[in-house]
PDB file of N, CA and C in Angstrom:
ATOM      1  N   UNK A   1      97.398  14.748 125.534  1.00  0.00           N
ATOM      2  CA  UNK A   1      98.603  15.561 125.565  1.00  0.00           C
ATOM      3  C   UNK A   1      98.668  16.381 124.281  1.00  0.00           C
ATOM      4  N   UNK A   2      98.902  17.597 124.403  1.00  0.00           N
ATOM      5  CA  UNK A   2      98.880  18.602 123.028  1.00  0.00           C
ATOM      6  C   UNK A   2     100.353  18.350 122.119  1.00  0.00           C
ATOM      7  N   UNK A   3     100.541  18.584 121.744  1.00  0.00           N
ATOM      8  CA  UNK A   3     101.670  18.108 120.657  1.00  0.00           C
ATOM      9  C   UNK A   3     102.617  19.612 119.929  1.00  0.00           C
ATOM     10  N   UNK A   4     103.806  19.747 120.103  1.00  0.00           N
ATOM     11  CA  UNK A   4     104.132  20.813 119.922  1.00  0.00           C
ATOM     12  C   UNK A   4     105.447  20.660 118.295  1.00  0.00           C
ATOM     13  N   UNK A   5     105.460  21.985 117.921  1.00  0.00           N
ATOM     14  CA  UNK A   5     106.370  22.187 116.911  1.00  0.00           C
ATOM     15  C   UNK A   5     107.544  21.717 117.386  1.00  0.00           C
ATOM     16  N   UNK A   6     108.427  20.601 116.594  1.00  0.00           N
ATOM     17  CA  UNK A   6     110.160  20.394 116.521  1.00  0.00           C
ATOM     18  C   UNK A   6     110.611  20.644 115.090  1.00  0.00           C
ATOM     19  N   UNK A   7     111.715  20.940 115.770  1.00  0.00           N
ATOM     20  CA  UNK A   7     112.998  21.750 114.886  1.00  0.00           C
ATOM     21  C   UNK A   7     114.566  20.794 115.417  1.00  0.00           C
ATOM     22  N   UNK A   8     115.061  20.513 114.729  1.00  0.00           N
ATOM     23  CA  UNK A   8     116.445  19.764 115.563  1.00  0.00           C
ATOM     24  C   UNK A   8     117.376  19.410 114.079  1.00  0.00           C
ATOM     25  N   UNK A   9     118.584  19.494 114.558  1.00  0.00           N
ATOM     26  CA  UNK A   9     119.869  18.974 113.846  1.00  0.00           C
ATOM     27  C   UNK A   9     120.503  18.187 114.577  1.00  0.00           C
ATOM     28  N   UNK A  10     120.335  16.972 113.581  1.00  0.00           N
ATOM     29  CA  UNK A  10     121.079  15.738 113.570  1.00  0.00           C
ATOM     30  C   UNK A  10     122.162  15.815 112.785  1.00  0.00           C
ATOM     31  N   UNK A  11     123.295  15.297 113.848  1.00  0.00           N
ATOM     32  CA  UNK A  11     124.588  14.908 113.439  1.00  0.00           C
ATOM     33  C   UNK A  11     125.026  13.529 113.726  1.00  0.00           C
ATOM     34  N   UNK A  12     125.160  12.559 112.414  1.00  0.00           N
ATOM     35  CA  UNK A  12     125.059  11.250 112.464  1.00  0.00           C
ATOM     36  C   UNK A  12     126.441  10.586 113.165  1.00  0.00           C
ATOM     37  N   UNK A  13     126.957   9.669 113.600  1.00  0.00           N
ATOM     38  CA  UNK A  13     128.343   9.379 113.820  1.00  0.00           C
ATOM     39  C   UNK A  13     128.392   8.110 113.854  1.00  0.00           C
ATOM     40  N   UNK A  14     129.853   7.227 114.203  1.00  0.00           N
ATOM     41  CA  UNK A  14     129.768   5.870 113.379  1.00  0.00           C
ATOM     42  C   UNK A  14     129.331   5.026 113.820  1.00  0.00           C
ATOM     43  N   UNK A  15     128.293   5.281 115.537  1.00  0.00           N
ATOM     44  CA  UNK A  15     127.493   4.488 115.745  1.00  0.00           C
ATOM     45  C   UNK A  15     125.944   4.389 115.714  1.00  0.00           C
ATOM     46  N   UNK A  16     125.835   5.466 114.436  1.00  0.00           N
ATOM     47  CA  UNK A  16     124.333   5.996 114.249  1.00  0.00           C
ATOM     48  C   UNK A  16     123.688   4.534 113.773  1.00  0.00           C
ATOM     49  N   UNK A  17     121.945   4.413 114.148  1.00  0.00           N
ATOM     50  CA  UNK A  17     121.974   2.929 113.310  1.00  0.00           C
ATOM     51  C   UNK A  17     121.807   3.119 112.312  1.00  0.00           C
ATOM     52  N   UNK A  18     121.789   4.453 111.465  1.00  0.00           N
ATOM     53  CA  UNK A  18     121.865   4.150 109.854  1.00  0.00           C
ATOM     54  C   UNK A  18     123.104   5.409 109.163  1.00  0.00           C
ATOM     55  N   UNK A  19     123.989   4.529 109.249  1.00  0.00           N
ATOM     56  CA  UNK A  19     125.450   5.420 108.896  1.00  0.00           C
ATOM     57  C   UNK A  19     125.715   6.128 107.228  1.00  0.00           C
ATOM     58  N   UNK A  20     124.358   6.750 107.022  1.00  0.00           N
ATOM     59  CA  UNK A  20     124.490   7.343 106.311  1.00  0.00           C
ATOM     60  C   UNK A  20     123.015   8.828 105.730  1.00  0.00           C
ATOM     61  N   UNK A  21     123.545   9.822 104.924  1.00  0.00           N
ATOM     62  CA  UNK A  21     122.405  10.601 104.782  1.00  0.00           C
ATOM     63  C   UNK A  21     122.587  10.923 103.656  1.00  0.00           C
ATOM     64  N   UNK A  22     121.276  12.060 103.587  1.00  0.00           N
ATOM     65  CA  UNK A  22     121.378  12.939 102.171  1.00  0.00           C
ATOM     66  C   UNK A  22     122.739  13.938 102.048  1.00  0.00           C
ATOM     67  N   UNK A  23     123.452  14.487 102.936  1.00  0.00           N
ATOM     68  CA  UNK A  23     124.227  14.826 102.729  1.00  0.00           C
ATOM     69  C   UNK A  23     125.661  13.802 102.746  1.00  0.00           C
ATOM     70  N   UNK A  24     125.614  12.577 103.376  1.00  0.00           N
ATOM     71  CA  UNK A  24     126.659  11.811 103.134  1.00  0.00           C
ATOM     72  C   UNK A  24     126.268  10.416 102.871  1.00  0.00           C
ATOM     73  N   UNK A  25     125.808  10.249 101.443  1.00  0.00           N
ATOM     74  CA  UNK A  25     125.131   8.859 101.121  1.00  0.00           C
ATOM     75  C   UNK A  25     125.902   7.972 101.612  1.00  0.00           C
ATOM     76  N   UNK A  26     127.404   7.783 101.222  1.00  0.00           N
ATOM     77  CA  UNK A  26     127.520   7.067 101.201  1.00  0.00           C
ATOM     78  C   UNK A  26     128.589   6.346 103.043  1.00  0.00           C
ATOM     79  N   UNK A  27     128.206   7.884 103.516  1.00  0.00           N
ATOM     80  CA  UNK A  27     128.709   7.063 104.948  1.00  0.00           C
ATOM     81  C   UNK A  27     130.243   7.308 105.166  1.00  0.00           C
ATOM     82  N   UNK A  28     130.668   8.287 104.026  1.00  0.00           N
ATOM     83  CA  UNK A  28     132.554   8.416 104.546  1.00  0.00           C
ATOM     84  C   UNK A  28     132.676   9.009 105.474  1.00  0.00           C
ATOM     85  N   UNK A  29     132.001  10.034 106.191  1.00  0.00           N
ATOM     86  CA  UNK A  29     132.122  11.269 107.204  1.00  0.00           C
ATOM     87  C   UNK A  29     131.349  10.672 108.348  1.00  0.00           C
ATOM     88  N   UNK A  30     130.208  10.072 108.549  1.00  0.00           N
ATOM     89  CA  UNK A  30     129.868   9.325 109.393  1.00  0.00           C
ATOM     90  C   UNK A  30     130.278   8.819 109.966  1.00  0.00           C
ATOM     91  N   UNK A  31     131.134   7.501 109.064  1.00  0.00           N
ATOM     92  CA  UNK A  31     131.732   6.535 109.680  1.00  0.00           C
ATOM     93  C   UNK A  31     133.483   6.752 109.910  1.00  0.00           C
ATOM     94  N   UNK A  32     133.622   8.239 109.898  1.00  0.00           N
ATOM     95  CA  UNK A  32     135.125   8.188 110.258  1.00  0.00           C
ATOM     96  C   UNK A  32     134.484   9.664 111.775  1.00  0.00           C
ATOM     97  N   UNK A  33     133.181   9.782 112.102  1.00  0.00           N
ATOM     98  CA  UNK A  33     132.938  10.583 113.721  1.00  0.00           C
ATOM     99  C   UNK A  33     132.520  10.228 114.406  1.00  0.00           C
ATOM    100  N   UNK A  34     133.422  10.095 115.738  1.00  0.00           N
ATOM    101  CA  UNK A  34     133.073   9.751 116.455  1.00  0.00           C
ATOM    102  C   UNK A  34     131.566   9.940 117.479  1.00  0.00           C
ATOM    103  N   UNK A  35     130.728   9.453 118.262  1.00  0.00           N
ATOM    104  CA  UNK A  35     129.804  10.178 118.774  1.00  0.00           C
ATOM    105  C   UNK A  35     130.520  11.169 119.755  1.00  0.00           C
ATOM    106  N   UNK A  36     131.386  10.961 120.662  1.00  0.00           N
ATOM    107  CA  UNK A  36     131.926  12.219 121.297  1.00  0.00           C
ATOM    108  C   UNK A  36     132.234  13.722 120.237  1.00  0.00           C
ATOM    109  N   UNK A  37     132.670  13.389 119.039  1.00  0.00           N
ATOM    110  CA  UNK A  37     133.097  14.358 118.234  1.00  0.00           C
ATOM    111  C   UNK A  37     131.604  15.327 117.472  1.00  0.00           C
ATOM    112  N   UNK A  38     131.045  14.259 117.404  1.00  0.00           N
ATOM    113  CA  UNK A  38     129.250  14.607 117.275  1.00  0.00           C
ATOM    114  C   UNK A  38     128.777  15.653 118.434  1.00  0.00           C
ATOM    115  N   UNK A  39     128.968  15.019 119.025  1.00  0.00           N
ATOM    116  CA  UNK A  39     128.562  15.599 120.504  1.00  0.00           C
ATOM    117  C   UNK A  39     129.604  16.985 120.239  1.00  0.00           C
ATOM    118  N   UNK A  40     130.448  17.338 120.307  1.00  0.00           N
ATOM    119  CA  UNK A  40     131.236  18.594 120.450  1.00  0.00           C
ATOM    120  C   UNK A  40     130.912  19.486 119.018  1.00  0.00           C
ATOM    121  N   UNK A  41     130.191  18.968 118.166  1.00  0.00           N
ATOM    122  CA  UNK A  41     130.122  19.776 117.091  1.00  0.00           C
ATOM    123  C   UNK A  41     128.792  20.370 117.296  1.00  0.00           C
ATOM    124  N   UNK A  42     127.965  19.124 118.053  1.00  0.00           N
ATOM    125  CA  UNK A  42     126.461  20.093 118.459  1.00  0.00           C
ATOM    126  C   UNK A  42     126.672  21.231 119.183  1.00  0.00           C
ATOM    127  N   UNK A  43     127.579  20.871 120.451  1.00  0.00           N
ATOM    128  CA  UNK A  43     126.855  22.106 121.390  1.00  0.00           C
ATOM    129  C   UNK A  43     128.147  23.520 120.678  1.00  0.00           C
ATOM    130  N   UNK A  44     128.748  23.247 120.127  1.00  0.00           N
ATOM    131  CA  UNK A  44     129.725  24.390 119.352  1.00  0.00           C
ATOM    132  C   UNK A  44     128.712  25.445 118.441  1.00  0.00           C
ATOM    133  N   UNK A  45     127.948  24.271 117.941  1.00  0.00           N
ATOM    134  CA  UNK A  45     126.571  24.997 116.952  1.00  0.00           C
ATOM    135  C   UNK A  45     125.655  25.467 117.836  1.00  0.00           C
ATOM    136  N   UNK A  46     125.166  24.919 118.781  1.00  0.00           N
ATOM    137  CA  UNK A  46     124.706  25.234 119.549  1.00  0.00           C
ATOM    138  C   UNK A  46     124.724  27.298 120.372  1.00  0.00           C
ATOM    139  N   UNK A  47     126.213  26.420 120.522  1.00  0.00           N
ATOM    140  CA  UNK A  47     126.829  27.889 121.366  1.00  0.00           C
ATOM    141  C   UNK A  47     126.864  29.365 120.203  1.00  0.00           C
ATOM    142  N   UNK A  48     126.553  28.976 119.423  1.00  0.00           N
ATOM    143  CA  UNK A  48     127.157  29.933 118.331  1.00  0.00           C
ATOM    144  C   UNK A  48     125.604  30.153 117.699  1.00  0.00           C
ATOM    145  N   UNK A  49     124.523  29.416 117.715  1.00  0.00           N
ATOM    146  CA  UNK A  49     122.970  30.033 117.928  1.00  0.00           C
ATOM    147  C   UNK A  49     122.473  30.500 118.865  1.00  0.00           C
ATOM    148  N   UNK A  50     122.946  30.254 120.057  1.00  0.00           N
ATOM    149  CA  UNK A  50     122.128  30.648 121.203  1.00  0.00           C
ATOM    150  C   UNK A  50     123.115  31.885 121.263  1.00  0.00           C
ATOM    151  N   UNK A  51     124.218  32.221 120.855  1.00  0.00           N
ATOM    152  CA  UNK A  51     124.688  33.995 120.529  1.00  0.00           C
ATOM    153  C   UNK A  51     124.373  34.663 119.795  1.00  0.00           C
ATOM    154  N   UNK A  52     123.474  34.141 118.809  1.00  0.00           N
ATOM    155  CA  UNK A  52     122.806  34.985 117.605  1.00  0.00           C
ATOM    156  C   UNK A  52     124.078  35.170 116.878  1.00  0.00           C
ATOM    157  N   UNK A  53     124.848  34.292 116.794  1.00  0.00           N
ATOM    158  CA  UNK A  53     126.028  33.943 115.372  1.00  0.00           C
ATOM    159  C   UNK A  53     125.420  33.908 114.322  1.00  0.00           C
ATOM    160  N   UNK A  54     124.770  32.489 113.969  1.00  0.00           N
ATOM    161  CA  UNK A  54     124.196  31.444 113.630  1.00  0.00           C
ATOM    162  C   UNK A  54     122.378  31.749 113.597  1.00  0.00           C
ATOM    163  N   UNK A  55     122.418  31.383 112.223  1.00  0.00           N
ATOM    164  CA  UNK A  55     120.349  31.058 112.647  1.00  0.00           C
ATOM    165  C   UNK A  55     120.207  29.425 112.273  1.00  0.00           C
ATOM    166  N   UNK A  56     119.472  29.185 113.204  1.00  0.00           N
ATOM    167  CA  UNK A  56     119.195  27.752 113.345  1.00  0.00           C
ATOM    168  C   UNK A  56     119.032  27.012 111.950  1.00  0.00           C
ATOM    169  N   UNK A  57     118.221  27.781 111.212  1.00  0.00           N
ATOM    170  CA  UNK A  57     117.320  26.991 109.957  1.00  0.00           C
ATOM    171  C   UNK A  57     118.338  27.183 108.877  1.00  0.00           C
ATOM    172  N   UNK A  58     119.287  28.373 109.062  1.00  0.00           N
ATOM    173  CA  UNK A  58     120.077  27.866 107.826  1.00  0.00           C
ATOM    174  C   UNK A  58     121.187  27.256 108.753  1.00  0.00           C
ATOM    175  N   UNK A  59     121.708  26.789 109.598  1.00  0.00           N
ATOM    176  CA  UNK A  59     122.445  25.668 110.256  1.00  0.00           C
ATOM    177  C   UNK A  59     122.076  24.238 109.810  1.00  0.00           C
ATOM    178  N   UNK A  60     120.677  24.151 110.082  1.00  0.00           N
ATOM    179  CA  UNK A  60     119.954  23.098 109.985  1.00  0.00           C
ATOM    180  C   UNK A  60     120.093  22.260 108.214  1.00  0.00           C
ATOM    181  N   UNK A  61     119.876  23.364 107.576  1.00  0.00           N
ATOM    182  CA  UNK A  61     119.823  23.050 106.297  1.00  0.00           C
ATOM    183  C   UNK A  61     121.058  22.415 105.666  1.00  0.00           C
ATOM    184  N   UNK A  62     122.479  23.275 106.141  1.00  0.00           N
ATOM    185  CA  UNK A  62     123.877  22.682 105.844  1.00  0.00           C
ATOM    186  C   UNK A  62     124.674  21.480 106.671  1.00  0.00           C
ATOM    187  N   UNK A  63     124.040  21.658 107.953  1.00  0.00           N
ATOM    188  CA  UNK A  63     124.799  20.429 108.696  1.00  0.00           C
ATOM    189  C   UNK A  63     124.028  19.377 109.314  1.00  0.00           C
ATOM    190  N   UNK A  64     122.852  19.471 109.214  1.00  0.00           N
ATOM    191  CA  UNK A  64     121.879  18.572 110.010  1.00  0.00           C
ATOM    192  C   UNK A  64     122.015  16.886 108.796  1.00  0.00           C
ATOM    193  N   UNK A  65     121.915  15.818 109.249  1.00  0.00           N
ATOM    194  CA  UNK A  65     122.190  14.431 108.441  1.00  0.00           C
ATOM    195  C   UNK A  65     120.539  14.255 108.640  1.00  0.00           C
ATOM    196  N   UNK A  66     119.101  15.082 109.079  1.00  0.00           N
ATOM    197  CA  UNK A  66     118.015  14.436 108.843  1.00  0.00           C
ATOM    198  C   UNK A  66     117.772  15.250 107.349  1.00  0.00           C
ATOM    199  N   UNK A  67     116.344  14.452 107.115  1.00  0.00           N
ATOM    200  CA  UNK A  67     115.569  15.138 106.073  1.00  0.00           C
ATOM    201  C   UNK A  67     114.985  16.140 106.128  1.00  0.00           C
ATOM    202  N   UNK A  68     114.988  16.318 107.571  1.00  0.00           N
ATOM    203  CA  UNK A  68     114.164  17.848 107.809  1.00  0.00           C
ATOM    204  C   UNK A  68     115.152  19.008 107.434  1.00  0.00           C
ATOM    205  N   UNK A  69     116.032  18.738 107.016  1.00  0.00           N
ATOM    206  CA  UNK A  69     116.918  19.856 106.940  1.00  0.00           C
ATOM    207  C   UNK A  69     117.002  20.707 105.794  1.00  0.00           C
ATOM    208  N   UNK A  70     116.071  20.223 104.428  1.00  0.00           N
ATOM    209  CA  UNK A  70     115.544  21.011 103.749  1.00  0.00           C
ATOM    210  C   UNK A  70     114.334  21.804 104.351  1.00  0.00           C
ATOM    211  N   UNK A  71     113.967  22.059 105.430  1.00  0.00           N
ATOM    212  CA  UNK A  71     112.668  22.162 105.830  1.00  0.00           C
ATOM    213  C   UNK A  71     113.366  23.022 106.978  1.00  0.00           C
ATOM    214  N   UNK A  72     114.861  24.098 107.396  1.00  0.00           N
ATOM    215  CA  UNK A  72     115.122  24.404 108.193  1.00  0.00           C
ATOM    216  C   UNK A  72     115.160  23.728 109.140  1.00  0.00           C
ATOM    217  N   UNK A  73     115.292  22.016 109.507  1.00  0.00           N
ATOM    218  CA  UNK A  73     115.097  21.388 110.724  1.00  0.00           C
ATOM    219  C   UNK A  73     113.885  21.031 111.291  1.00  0.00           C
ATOM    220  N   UNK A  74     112.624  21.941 110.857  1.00  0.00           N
ATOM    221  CA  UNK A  74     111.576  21.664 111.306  1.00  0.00           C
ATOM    222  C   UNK A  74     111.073  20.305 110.731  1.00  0.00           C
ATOM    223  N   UNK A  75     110.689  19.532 111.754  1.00  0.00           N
ATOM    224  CA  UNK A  75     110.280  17.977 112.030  1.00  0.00           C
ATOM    225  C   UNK A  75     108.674  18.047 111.633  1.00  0.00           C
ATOM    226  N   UNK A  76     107.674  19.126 112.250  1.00  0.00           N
ATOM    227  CA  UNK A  76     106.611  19.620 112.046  1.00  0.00           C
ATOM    228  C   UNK A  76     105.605  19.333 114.051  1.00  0.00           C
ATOM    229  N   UNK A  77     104.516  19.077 113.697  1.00  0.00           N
ATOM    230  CA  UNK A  77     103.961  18.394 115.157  1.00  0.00           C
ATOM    231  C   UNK A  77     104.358  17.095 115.548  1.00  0.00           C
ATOM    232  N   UNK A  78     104.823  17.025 117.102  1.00  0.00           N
ATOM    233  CA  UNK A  78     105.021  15.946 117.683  1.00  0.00           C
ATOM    234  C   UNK A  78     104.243  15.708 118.867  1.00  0.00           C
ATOM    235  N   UNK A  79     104.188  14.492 119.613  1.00  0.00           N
ATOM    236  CA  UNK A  79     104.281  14.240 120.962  1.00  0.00           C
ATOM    237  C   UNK A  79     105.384  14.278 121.908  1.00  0.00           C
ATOM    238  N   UNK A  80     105.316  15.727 122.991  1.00  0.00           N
ATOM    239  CA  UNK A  80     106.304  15.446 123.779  1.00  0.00           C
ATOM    240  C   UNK A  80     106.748  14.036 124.432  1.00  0.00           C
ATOM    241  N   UNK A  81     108.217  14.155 124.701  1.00  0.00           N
ATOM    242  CA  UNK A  81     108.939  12.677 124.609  1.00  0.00           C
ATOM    243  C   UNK A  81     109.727  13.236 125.844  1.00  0.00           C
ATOM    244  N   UNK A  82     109.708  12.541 126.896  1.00  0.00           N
ATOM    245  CA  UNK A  82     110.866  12.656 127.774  1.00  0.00           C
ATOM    246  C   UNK A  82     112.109  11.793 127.775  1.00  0.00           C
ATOM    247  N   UNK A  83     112.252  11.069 126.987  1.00  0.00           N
ATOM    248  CA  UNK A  83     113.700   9.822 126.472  1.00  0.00           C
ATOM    249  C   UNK A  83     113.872  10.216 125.507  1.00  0.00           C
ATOM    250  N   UNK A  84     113.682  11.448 124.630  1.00  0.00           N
ATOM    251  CA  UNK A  84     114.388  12.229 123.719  1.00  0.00           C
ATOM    252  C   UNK A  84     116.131  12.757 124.060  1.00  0.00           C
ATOM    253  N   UNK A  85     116.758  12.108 123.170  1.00  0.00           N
ATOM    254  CA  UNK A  85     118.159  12.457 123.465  1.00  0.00           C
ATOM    255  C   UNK A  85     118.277  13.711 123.659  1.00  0.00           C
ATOM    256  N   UNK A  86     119.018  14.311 124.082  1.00  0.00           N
ATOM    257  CA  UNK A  86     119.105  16.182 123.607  1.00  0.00           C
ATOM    258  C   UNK A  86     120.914  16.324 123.903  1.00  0.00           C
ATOM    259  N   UNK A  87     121.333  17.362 122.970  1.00  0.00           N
ATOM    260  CA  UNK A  87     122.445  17.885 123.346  1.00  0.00           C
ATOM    261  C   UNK A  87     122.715  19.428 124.148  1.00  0.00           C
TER     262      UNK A  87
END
């Protein structure tokens, strides 16, 4: 199977299994969102890149809770995954 470029923003919430990031060490903002509220902040970002509002990589960089988010979101090569969450 060939392996393709990912890019993604993660938004952690208070049932992430690790309730905390580089942008919120210590877990106050995490652990006071809900995953539904997670969920409504993605596809809002979402909606507002896929209008050419928004560019992904500087989205990625300010709101994403992974590490890739110094990196514009980009994850680098993967193996496609079909039990990949998606919003």
């Amino acid at each position: 199977m060939s392996q393709v470029r990912a890019s993604h923003i993660l938004i952690k919430h208070q049932g992430s299994r690790r309730p905390a990031s580089w942008k919120d060490p210590n877990g106050e903002t995490i652990g006071r969102t809900t995953k539904d509220a997670a969920i409504q902040q993605l596809l809002a970002i979402r909606e507002r890149i896929a209008s050419g509002e928004l560019d992904f990589g500087q989205v990625a960089k300010t709101e994403s809770h992974c590490s890739s988010a110094r990196n514009n979101g980009r994850s680098g090569l993967v193996q496609p995954r079909s039990d990949a969450e998606t919003v």
